[in-house]
Coordinates of C-alpha atoms in Angstrom, one line a residue:
M1 CA -93.0 106.7 -84.7
A2 CA -95.9 109.0 -85.4
V3 CA -96.4 111.0 -88.6
S4 CA -96.9 114.7 -88.0
N5 CA -100.2 116.1 -89.1
K6 CA -98.4 119.2 -90.1
V7 CA -95.8 117.5 -92.3
K8 CA -98.0 114.8 -93.7
G9 CA -96.3 112.4 -96.0
S10 CA -93.0 113.8 -95.0
L11 CA -90.2 111.2 -95.2
L12 CA -92.8 108.9 -93.7
A13 CA -92.3 109.0 -89.9
A14 CA -89.3 111.3 -90.1
G15 CA -87.0 109.4 -92.4
M16 CA -88.8 107.3 -95.0
V17 CA -89.7 109.1 -98.1
M18 CA -91.7 112.0 -99.6
L19 CA -90.8 115.3 -98.0
A20 CA -94.1 117.2 -97.7
G21 CA -95.7 120.2 -96.0
C22 CA -99.1 120.4 -94.4
G23 CA -100.7 121.4 -94.6
S24 CA -93.2 142.4 -89.3
D25 CA -90.8 144.6 -90.2
S26 CA -90.0 143.5 -93.7
S27 CA -86.3 144.3 -93.7
S28 CA -84.9 144.7 -90.2
G29 CA -84.2 141.9 -87.6
T30 CA -85.6 139.1 -89.8
G31 CA -82.8 138.0 -92.0
S32 CA -82.5 140.8 -94.6
T33 CA -79.3 139.5 -96.2
K34 CA -80.0 138.6 -99.9
P35 CA -78.1 135.9 -101.7
T36 CA -75.3 136.9 -104.1
P37 CA -76.4 135.9 -107.6
P38 CA -74.2 133.2 -109.2
T39 CA -72.5 133.5 -112.5
P40 CA -74.3 131.1 -114.9
T41 CA -72.0 128.6 -116.5
I42 CA -74.4 126.5 -118.5
P43 CA -76.6 127.6 -121.4
T44 CA -80.3 127.9 -121.0
A45 CA -82.2 124.5 -121.0
K46 CA -85.7 123.7 -122.1
I47 CA -88.0 121.7 -119.9
T48 CA -90.8 120.0 -121.8
F49 CA -94.0 118.4 -120.6
T50 CA -96.5 116.6 -122.8
P51 CA -99.8 116.3 -121.0
T52 CA -99.9 112.5 -121.4
V53 CA -100.5 109.9 -118.7
L54 CA -99.4 106.3 -119.3
A55 CA -100.9 103.1 -117.8
T56 CA -97.5 101.4 -117.6
L57 CA -94.5 102.3 -115.5
P58 CA -90.8 102.1 -116.5
V59 CA -89.0 98.8 -115.9
D60 CA -86.8 100.3 -113.2
M61 CA -90.0 101.2 -111.3
S62 CA -91.4 97.7 -111.2
I63 CA -91.6 97.8 -107.4
A64 CA -94.1 100.7 -107.8
S65 CA -96.3 98.5 -109.9
D66 CA -96.1 95.9 -107.3
A67 CA -97.1 98.5 -104.7
G68 CA -100.3 99.4 -106.6
F69 CA -99.1 102.4 -108.8
T70 CA -100.8 102.4 -112.2
R71 CA -100.1 105.8 -113.7
Y72 CA -96.9 107.4 -115.1
S73 CA -95.9 110.7 -116.6
E74 CA -92.6 112.6 -117.1
L75 CA -91.0 115.9 -117.9
L76 CA -88.0 115.8 -120.3
I77 CA -84.9 118.0 -119.9
K78 CA -83.3 119.0 -123.1
S79 CA -79.5 118.9 -123.2
P80 CA -77.9 122.4 -123.4
T81 CA -75.6 121.1 -126.1
S82 CA -76.7 120.8 -129.7
T83 CA -75.0 117.3 -130.0
F84 CA -77.3 114.4 -129.5
N85 CA -75.7 111.3 -128.0
A86 CA -77.9 108.2 -128.1
A87 CA -75.7 106.5 -125.5
V88 CA -76.5 109.2 -122.9
P89 CA -79.9 108.6 -121.2
Q90 CA -82.5 111.3 -121.5
L91 CA -82.7 113.4 -118.4
K92 CA -86.2 113.3 -117.0
L93 CA -88.3 114.0 -114.0
R94 CA -91.0 111.5 -113.2
I95 CA -94.4 111.3 -111.7
I96 CA -96.1 108.0 -110.6
A97 CA -99.6 107.8 -109.3
T98 CA -102.3 105.4 -108.1
G99 CA -105.8 105.6 -109.5
D100 CA -107.1 104.9 -113.0
N101 CA -109.8 107.4 -113.8
A102 CA -110.0 110.5 -116.0
D103 CA -110.2 113.0 -113.0
N104 CA -107.0 111.6 -111.5
D105 CA -105.3 111.7 -114.9
E106 CA -106.1 115.4 -115.2
K107 CA -104.7 115.9 -111.7
I108 CA -101.5 114.2 -112.7
I109 CA -101.3 116.5 -115.7
R110 CA -101.9 119.6 -113.4
A111 CA -99.0 118.4 -111.2
G112 CA -96.8 118.1 -114.3
N113 CA -97.8 121.5 -115.4
I114 CA -96.9 123.1 -112.0
M115 CA -93.5 121.4 -112.1
F116 CA -93.1 122.6 -115.7
H117 CA -93.9 126.2 -114.6
L118 CA -91.6 126.2 -111.6
L119 CA -88.7 125.0 -113.8
Q120 CA -89.1 127.5 -116.6
D121 CA -86.3 130.1 -117.0
V122 CA -87.1 133.6 -115.9
A123 CA -85.5 136.3 -118.0
N124 CA -83.6 139.0 -116.2
S125 CA -83.8 137.2 -112.8
N126 CA -80.9 136.5 -110.5
Y127 CA -81.4 132.8 -110.0
G128 CA -84.2 131.8 -112.4
K129 CA -82.7 132.9 -115.7
D130 CA -81.0 129.5 -116.3
K131 CA -82.5 126.5 -114.4
Y132 CA -80.6 123.8 -116.2
S133 CA -78.4 123.1 -113.1
I134 CA -81.5 122.8 -110.9
A135 CA -83.3 120.4 -113.3
Q136 CA -80.1 118.4 -113.9
T137 CA -79.5 118.0 -110.2
M138 CA -83.1 116.8 -109.8
A139 CA -82.7 114.3 -112.7
T140 CA -79.4 113.1 -111.3
R141 CA -81.0 112.5 -108.0
E142 CA -84.0 110.8 -109.9
A143 CA -86.4 113.2 -108.2
T144 CA -89.9 111.7 -108.4
L145 CA -93.4 113.0 -107.5
I146 CA -95.6 110.4 -106.0
L147 CA -99.4 110.9 -106.1
T148 CA -101.8 108.9 -104.0
K149 CA -105.5 109.3 -102.9
D150 CA -105.0 110.5 -99.3
Q151 CA -102.9 110.2 -96.2
D152 CA -103.9 106.6 -95.5
E153 CA -103.1 105.4 -99.0
N154 CA -99.9 107.4 -99.0
D155 CA -98.7 105.7 -95.8
M156 CA -99.6 102.2 -97.1
A157 CA -98.1 102.9 -100.5
T158 CA -94.9 104.1 -98.8
L159 CA -94.7 101.0 -96.7
K160 CA -95.3 98.8 -99.7
L161 CA -92.6 100.6 -101.8
Y162 CA -89.9 100.2 -99.1
A163 CA -90.9 96.6 -98.4
A164 CA -90.9 95.7 -102.1
A165 CA -87.5 97.3 -102.5
A166 CA -86.1 95.5 -99.5
I167 CA -87.5 92.1 -100.6
K168 CA -86.0 92.6 -104.1
L169 CA -82.6 93.4 -102.5
D170 CA -83.0 90.6 -99.9
L171 CA -82.7 93.1 -97.1
L172 CA -86.1 92.9 -95.4
R173 CA -85.5 89.8 -93.2
G174 CA -82.2 91.1 -91.9
I175 CA -83.4 94.6 -91.1
L176 CA -86.4 93.3 -89.2
I177 CA -84.2 90.9 -87.2
E178 CA -81.8 93.7 -86.4
S179 CA -84.7 95.7 -85.0
G180 CA -86.0 92.8 -82.9
I181 CA -89.1 92.3 -85.0
S182 CA -90.4 88.8 -85.6
G183 CA -93.5 86.9 -86.8
I184 CA -93.8 88.8 -90.1
R185 CA -93.5 86.9 -93.4
V186 CA -90.9 88.4 -95.8
D187 CA -91.2 85.9 -98.6
N188 CA -93.4 88.2 -100.7
L189 CA -95.0 91.6 -100.6
A190 CA -98.6 90.4 -100.2
N191 CA -97.7 88.3 -97.1
F192 CA -95.7 91.1 -95.6
V193 CA -98.5 93.6 -96.0
A194 CA -101.1 91.2 -94.7
D195 CA -99.1 90.6 -91.5
V196 CA -98.3 94.3 -90.9
R197 CA -102.0 95.1 -91.2
E198 CA -102.7 92.8 -88.3
L199 CA -100.3 94.5 -86.0
E200 CA -101.2 97.0 -83.3
E201 CA -100.4 100.6 -84.1
E202 CA -97.2 100.7 -81.9
D203 CA -95.9 97.5 -83.5
R204 CA -96.7 98.8 -87.0
E205 CA -94.7 101.9 -86.3
N206 CA -91.8 99.8 -85.1
V207 CA -91.8 98.1 -88.6
I208 CA -91.9 101.5 -90.2
G209 CA -89.0 102.6 -88.0
A210 CA -87.0 99.5 -89.2
L211 CA -87.7 100.3 -92.9
V212 CA -86.5 103.9 -92.3
Q213 CA -83.0 102.5 -91.9
L214 CA -83.1 101.5 -95.6
N215 CA -82.8 105.1 -96.7
S216 CA -79.0 105.0 -96.1
H217 CA -78.5 101.8 -98.1
A218 CA -76.7 102.4 -101.3
A219 CA -78.7 99.9 -103.3
M220 CA -82.1 101.5 -102.6
P221 CA -83.6 103.1 -105.7
K222 CA -82.8 106.8 -105.7
W223 CA -86.2 107.7 -107.2
L224 CA -87.8 106.3 -104.0
T225 CA -85.5 107.9 -101.5
N226 CA -85.6 111.2 -103.3
S227 CA -89.4 111.4 -103.8
Q228 CA -92.1 113.8 -102.7
A229 CA -95.7 113.0 -101.8
L230 CA -98.8 114.8 -103.2
Q231 CA -102.3 113.6 -102.6
F232 CA -105.2 113.8 -105.0
R233 CA -107.5 115.0 -102.2
E234 CA -105.3 118.2 -101.9
L235 CA -105.0 118.9 -105.6
S236 CA -107.4 120.6 -108.0
V237 CA -107.5 121.2 -111.8
E238 CA -108.4 124.5 -113.3
G239 CA -112.2 124.6 -113.8
D240 CA -113.0 121.6 -111.6
C241 CA -115.5 122.2 -108.8
H242 CA -112.9 122.3 -106.0
Y243 CA -110.8 124.8 -108.0
M244 CA -113.9 127.0 -108.6
S245 CA -115.0 126.8 -105.0
D246 CA -111.5 127.1 -103.4
F247 CA -112.3 123.8 -101.5
A248 CA -115.2 125.5 -99.7
Q249 CA -116.5 123.4 -96.8
V250 CA -119.5 123.1 -94.4
F251 CA -119.9 121.1 -91.3
I252 CA -122.4 118.2 -91.1
W253 CA -123.2 116.0 -88.2
D254 CA -121.5 112.6 -88.4
E255 CA -123.7 110.0 -86.5
N256 CA -120.9 107.5 -86.5
E257 CA -118.3 109.9 -85.0
G258 CA -120.7 111.8 -82.9
E259 CA -119.4 115.2 -84.1
N260 CA -119.6 117.8 -86.8
R261 CA -117.4 116.8 -89.7
P262 CA -116.3 119.2 -92.5
T263 CA -117.4 118.2 -96.0
S264 CA -117.3 119.9 -99.4
K265 CA -119.9 122.6 -99.7
Y266 CA -120.5 122.4 -103.5
C267 CA -118.5 119.4 -104.8
T268 CA -117.8 115.7 -104.3
D269 CA -116.3 115.1 -100.8
L270 CA -112.7 114.1 -101.1
G271 CA -112.4 113.0 -97.5
E272 CA -110.5 114.3 -94.5
N273 CA -108.1 117.3 -94.7
S274 CA -109.4 118.2 -98.2
D275 CA -109.7 121.9 -97.6
R276 CA -106.9 123.4 -99.8
D277 CA -104.9 123.0 -102.9
A278 CA -101.3 122.0 -101.9
G279 CA -100.0 121.5 -105.5
F280 CA -97.6 124.5 -105.5
E281 CA -96.4 123.8 -101.9
E282 CA -95.6 120.1 -102.4
I283 CA -94.1 120.4 -105.8
L284 CA -91.9 123.3 -104.7
H285 CA -90.8 121.0 -101.8
L286 CA -89.6 118.5 -104.4
I287 CA -87.7 121.1 -106.5
Q288 CA -86.2 122.8 -103.4
A289 CA -85.1 119.6 -101.7
Q290 CA -83.8 117.8 -104.8
G291 CA -82.8 120.6 -107.1
I292 CA -82.1 123.9 -105.3
A293 CA -80.7 122.8 -101.9
P294 CA -78.2 120.1 -103.2
N295 CA -77.1 122.2 -106.1
P296 CA -73.8 124.2 -105.6
E297 CA -75.0 126.9 -108.1
T298 CA -78.0 127.7 -105.9
S299 CA -76.6 126.9 -102.4
A300 CA -76.4 130.6 -101.6
Y301 CA -80.1 131.1 -102.5
Q302 CA -81.0 128.1 -100.3
E303 CA -78.9 129.5 -97.4
A304 CA -80.5 132.9 -97.7
V305 CA -84.0 131.4 -97.6
R306 CA -83.0 129.3 -94.6
A307 CA -81.6 132.3 -92.8
R308 CA -84.6 134.4 -93.5
A309 CA -87.0 131.8 -92.3
E310 CA -85.1 131.2 -89.1
A311 CA -84.7 135.0 -88.4
I312 CA -88.4 135.6 -88.9
Y313 CA -89.3 132.7 -86.5
K314 CA -86.9 134.0 -83.8
S315 CA -87.9 137.6 -84.2
T316 CA -89.9 139.2 -81.4
A317 CA -91.6 141.7 -83.7
A318 CA -95.3 142.0 -83.3
D319 CA -96.0 142.2 -87.1
K320 CA -93.9 139.3 -88.4
P321 CA -94.7 138.2 -92.0
W322 CA -94.7 134.5 -91.1
N323 CA -95.9 133.0 -87.8
P324 CA -95.4 129.2 -87.5
T325 CA -96.1 127.8 -84.0
K326 CA -93.6 126.2 -81.7
D327 CA -95.2 122.9 -82.4
D328 CA -94.8 123.5 -86.1
W329 CA -91.1 124.2 -85.6
A330 CA -90.6 121.1 -83.5
D331 CA -92.4 118.9 -86.1
W332 CA -90.1 120.3 -88.8
A333 CA -87.0 119.8 -86.7
S334 CA -87.9 116.1 -86.3
D335 CA -88.1 115.8 -90.1
D336 CA -84.6 117.1 -90.8
V337 CA -82.7 113.9 -91.2
I338 CA -81.1 114.5 -94.6
S339 CA -79.0 117.7 -94.4
I340 CA -78.3 118.0 -98.1
M341 CA -82.0 118.7 -98.7
G342 CA -82.0 121.7 -96.4
P343 CA -84.0 122.2 -93.1
T344 CA -87.7 121.7 -93.4
Y345 CA -88.5 125.2 -92.1
S346 CA -86.7 126.7 -95.1
H347 CA -89.1 124.7 -97.4
E348 CA -92.2 125.7 -95.5
Y349 CA -91.3 129.4 -95.5
L350 CA -90.6 129.6 -99.3
A351 CA -93.8 127.6 -100.0
A352 CA -95.8 130.1 -97.9
V353 CA -94.4 133.0 -99.9
L354 CA -95.0 131.2 -103.3
E355 CA -98.5 130.2 -102.5
A356 CA -99.4 133.8 -101.6
F357 CA -97.6 135.0 -104.7
M358 CA -99.6 132.7 -106.9
G359 CA -102.9 133.8 -105.4
M360 CA -103.7 130.5 -103.8
N361 CA -104.8 132.0 -100.6
G362 CA -106.4 135.2 -101.9
H363 CA -109.8 134.1 -100.6
K364 CA -108.5 133.7 -97.0
T365 CA -107.3 136.1 -94.3
E366 CA -103.9 134.4 -94.1
G367 CA -101.7 131.8 -95.8
L368 CA -99.6 128.9 -94.8
D369 CA -98.4 128.7 -91.2
G370 CA -99.6 132.1 -90.3
Y371 CA -98.2 133.9 -93.4
T372 CA -99.8 137.3 -93.2
S373 CA -99.9 138.1 -96.9
T374 CA -102.4 136.6 -99.3
E375 CA -101.8 138.7 -102.4
R376 CA -98.7 140.0 -104.2
E377 CA -99.3 143.6 -103.2
Q378 CA -99.2 142.6 -99.5
I379 CA -96.1 140.5 -99.9
I380 CA -94.1 143.5 -101.2
V381 CA -95.1 145.6 -98.2
K382 CA -94.9 142.9 -95.4
D383 CA -92.1 140.6 -96.7
N384 CA -90.2 142.3 -99.5
I385 CA -87.3 139.9 -99.1
G386 CA -89.6 136.9 -99.5
D387 CA -91.0 138.6 -102.6
D388 CA -87.5 138.9 -104.0
F389 CA -86.9 135.2 -103.3
V390 CA -89.9 134.2 -105.5
R391 CA -89.3 136.8 -108.2
E392 CA -85.6 135.8 -108.5
M393 CA -86.4 132.2 -109.1
F394 CA -90.0 131.8 -110.5
A395 CA -92.1 133.3 -113.3
G396 CA -95.0 135.5 -112.3
D397 CA -97.4 134.3 -114.9
L398 CA -98.2 130.6 -115.2
Q399 CA -96.2 129.2 -118.1
Y400 CA -98.3 126.2 -119.1
T401 CA -101.6 125.8 -120.9
A402 CA -104.4 125.3 -118.3
R403 CA -106.9 122.6 -119.1
I404 CA -110.3 124.1 -118.1
Q405 CA -112.7 121.4 -117.0
T406 CA -116.2 122.3 -118.3
D407 CA -118.1 120.0 -116.0
G408 CA -116.7 121.6 -112.9
V409 CA -117.5 125.1 -114.1
I410 CA -121.1 124.1 -114.8
Q411 CA -121.4 122.2 -111.5
Y412 CA -120.2 125.2 -109.6
Y413 CA -122.6 127.5 -111.4
N414 CA -125.5 125.2 -110.7
K415 CA -124.6 124.7 -107.0
T416 CA -124.2 128.4 -106.3
A417 CA -127.1 129.6 -108.5
L418 CA -124.9 131.9 -110.5
T419 CA -126.8 133.3 -113.4
G420 CA -125.8 133.5 -117.0
T421 CA -123.7 131.2 -119.1
P422 CA -121.2 129.2 -117.1
T423 CA -118.0 131.1 -117.4
F424 CA -114.3 130.6 -116.5
K425 CA -112.6 133.9 -115.9
M426 CA -108.8 134.6 -116.2
K427 CA -109.2 138.1 -114.8
K428 CA -109.7 139.0 -111.1
S429 CA -113.3 139.4 -110.2
D430 CA -115.0 141.4 -107.5
D431 CA -117.8 138.8 -107.2
A432 CA -117.6 137.0 -103.9
L433 CA -118.6 133.7 -105.7
E434 CA -115.6 134.1 -108.1
K435 CA -112.8 134.2 -105.6
Y436 CA -111.0 131.5 -107.7
T437 CA -109.9 134.4 -109.9
F438 CA -107.3 135.3 -107.2
K439 CA -105.3 132.5 -108.8
S440 CA -106.7 132.2 -112.3
Q441 CA -105.6 135.8 -113.0
Y442 CA -102.1 134.6 -113.4
L443 CA -103.0 132.2 -116.3
K444 CA -101.8 133.1 -119.7
N445 CA -102.9 130.2 -121.8
A446 CA -106.0 128.0 -121.6
K447 CA -107.7 125.2 -123.3
I448 CA -111.3 124.1 -122.7
V449 CA -111.4 120.4 -121.9
G450 CA -114.7 118.5 -121.8
S451 CA -117.8 118.2 -123.9
D452 CA -119.8 121.1 -122.5
A453 CA -120.1 124.6 -123.8
I454 CA -118.8 127.5 -121.6
D455 CA -117.7 131.1 -121.9
L456 CA -113.9 131.6 -121.5
Q457 CA -112.8 135.1 -120.5
G458 CA -109.1 136.0 -121.0
N459 CA -107.2 138.7 -119.2
D460 CA -104.8 141.6 -120.2
K461 CA -101.9 139.3 -121.0
D462 CA -101.1 137.9 -124.4
N463 CA -103.4 134.9 -124.1
I464 CA -103.4 131.8 -126.2
L465 CA -106.9 130.3 -126.0
E466 CA -108.5 127.1 -127.4
G467 CA -112.0 125.7 -127.4
N468 CA -113.4 122.2 -127.5
K469 CA -115.9 120.8 -129.9
A470 CA -118.9 122.6 -128.3
N471 CA -120.2 126.0 -129.1
N472 CA -118.2 128.4 -126.9
T473 CA -117.8 132.1 -126.5
I474 CA -114.2 133.3 -126.0
R475 CA -113.6 136.8 -124.9
A476 CA -110.0 137.9 -124.9
G477 CA -108.9 141.1 -123.1
A478 CA -106.2 143.6 -123.9
G479 CA -102.9 142.4 -125.3
G480 CA -102.2 140.3 -128.4
D481 CA -104.5 137.2 -128.2
T482 CA -104.5 134.0 -130.2
Y483 CA -107.2 131.4 -130.8
I484 CA -105.9 127.9 -131.7
I485 CA -107.7 125.5 -134.0
T486 CA -105.9 122.2 -133.6
N487 CA -105.4 119.6 -136.4
T488 CA -106.6 122.1 -139.0
T489 CA -104.5 123.3 -141.9
A490 CA -104.9 126.5 -143.9
A491 CA -106.5 124.5 -146.7
E492 CA -108.9 122.8 -144.4
F493 CA -109.7 126.2 -142.7
S494 CA -110.9 127.5 -146.1
S495 CA -113.9 125.1 -145.7
C496 CA -114.8 126.4 -142.3
Q497 CA -117.7 128.8 -141.9
V498 CA -116.4 132.2 -140.9
T499 CA -118.5 135.3 -140.3
S500 CA -118.2 138.5 -138.4
G501 CA -120.6 141.0 -136.9
D502 CA -121.3 143.7 -134.4
D503 CA -122.9 142.8 -131.0
S504 CA -124.1 146.0 -129.4
G505 CA -120.8 147.7 -130.3
E506 CA -118.6 144.7 -129.8
I507 CA -117.0 143.3 -132.9
Y508 CA -116.9 139.5 -133.1
T509 CA -115.7 136.7 -135.3
Q510 CA -117.7 133.5 -135.5
I511 CA -116.0 130.3 -136.7
T512 CA -117.4 126.8 -137.3
C513 CA -114.9 124.1 -138.0
P514 CA -115.0 120.3 -137.5
N515 CA -112.6 120.7 -134.6
T516 CA -114.3 123.7 -133.0
G517 CA -118.0 123.5 -133.0
T518 CA -119.2 127.1 -133.4
D519 CA -117.1 129.5 -131.4
K520 CA -117.7 133.2 -131.1
L521 CA -114.5 135.3 -130.6
Y522 CA -114.2 138.8 -129.1
N523 CA -111.0 140.8 -129.1
V524 CA -108.9 138.0 -130.6
E525 CA -106.2 139.2 -133.1
T526 CA -104.7 136.0 -134.4
I527 CA -105.8 132.5 -135.3
K528 CA -103.2 129.8 -135.2
L529 CA -103.7 126.8 -137.5
S530 CA -101.4 123.7 -137.7
D531 CA -99.5 125.2 -140.6
A532 CA -100.4 128.9 -140.8
I533 CA -101.3 132.0 -138.9
K534 CA -104.4 134.1 -139.8
T535 CA -105.1 137.6 -138.6
I536 CA -108.4 139.2 -137.6
D537 CA -108.9 142.8 -138.6
A538 CA -110.8 145.5 -136.8
A539 CA -114.0 144.5 -138.5
G540 CA -113.7 140.9 -137.3
K541 CA -112.8 139.6 -140.7
V542 CA -110.1 136.8 -141.0
N543 CA -107.3 137.4 -143.4

């Protein structure tokens, strides 16, 4: 049972776990019917995410520890009622991951931030104004995001997870016998994995096919059967080298393979198929499969997305907004084994629209599976219904605080020979070497992470910006902008060095505190301390 290259990690071999994606006339003949908005019945909830990664997993996920997972994080769902009941478990959405280094921890945090963003309420929208029922559905189904290094590690981790669960439930021997498979030890996970590794590919796939049958067993952990894969090699963090370079690649000659092989142009090579950021795509798959599709309150939305995707595919129009191939469609059809999650093509279509909406493909000529729009202005013209699907459910500006990685910004500047101080921009740039700004333009809040000094440029939104302990320059744009000084009270701030000046007609405020280094602020109106708010006047003075 082969795993599709297009739907990598997807319910491993069409049935196991981790639904995943890859990799016209806007209103006529392509499913133009819009969903009827539901009447909200539950008060607005708050989804919280603390950017913390733990080195231990919950007790009920012990099989994940056995399978080599070492990292854990979670999003909490606040009850819509004001009454706290200690007997009721806290609703949560969980992330488990392999790897134990700082870069991977930052990617885990970025994954949590994307999930946080997609689950935030959207005022005045049809479906996104109250996402409690979506989050509650996900939590009830124990929806879990699973991060691994790459496809090979994902496949082996999935095999280990299912085998570990089967051993714990005393099901592994029986299911292998039923499938006519013999000669594999089932006394413990290590022996089972060692024997499977020695099998020929066809025999190994037969073992996987046997394990697939466990999905229907009531005793299997829901967090495993309702999980979603995301791989570190297809995820970047704001400011890291792959984010800055949009995973730019070049081809080099591989002597061992006897062919040209793509490798990173500016950054550390992440291995095969590391040419795009799939964070929004894969995390949306988790939310749609485990929260939107199974949820009665959003079933009309799911059906409208499905109908639209099918109609576009079947349309004979020459200028369709989305152009998956017949092979794509066949691959997706082979994945559709759990009807409650909705057909795979509905997930792929919505992800294609969302990626374009969030600027993830602005540096390309087309998006996912032949989606012809790469920017919001194009979506409105070419796929106005898809544009409505996204706007009715998700916020346009990123709702989390981006953690800007200084080492990646500096590395990219050095590799591309960009001049001037290494700078991260939150406003769209016309410079061909700053195409990352197609996506960074939708950031609202940012925090400089790392030990290096960089310039941070805001945009025309109401930005909340924070430096590190180096000497940074922070340039806010239009809007009401706030500079944060963490772990500093008003009393402590009185001991900081604060000056103001005029730099060739630009008024600035310069602040030196123990937690800031020396930061030079332009166009910032407010300073937020741990217990107070300070204002900056037109002359740059802090009041």
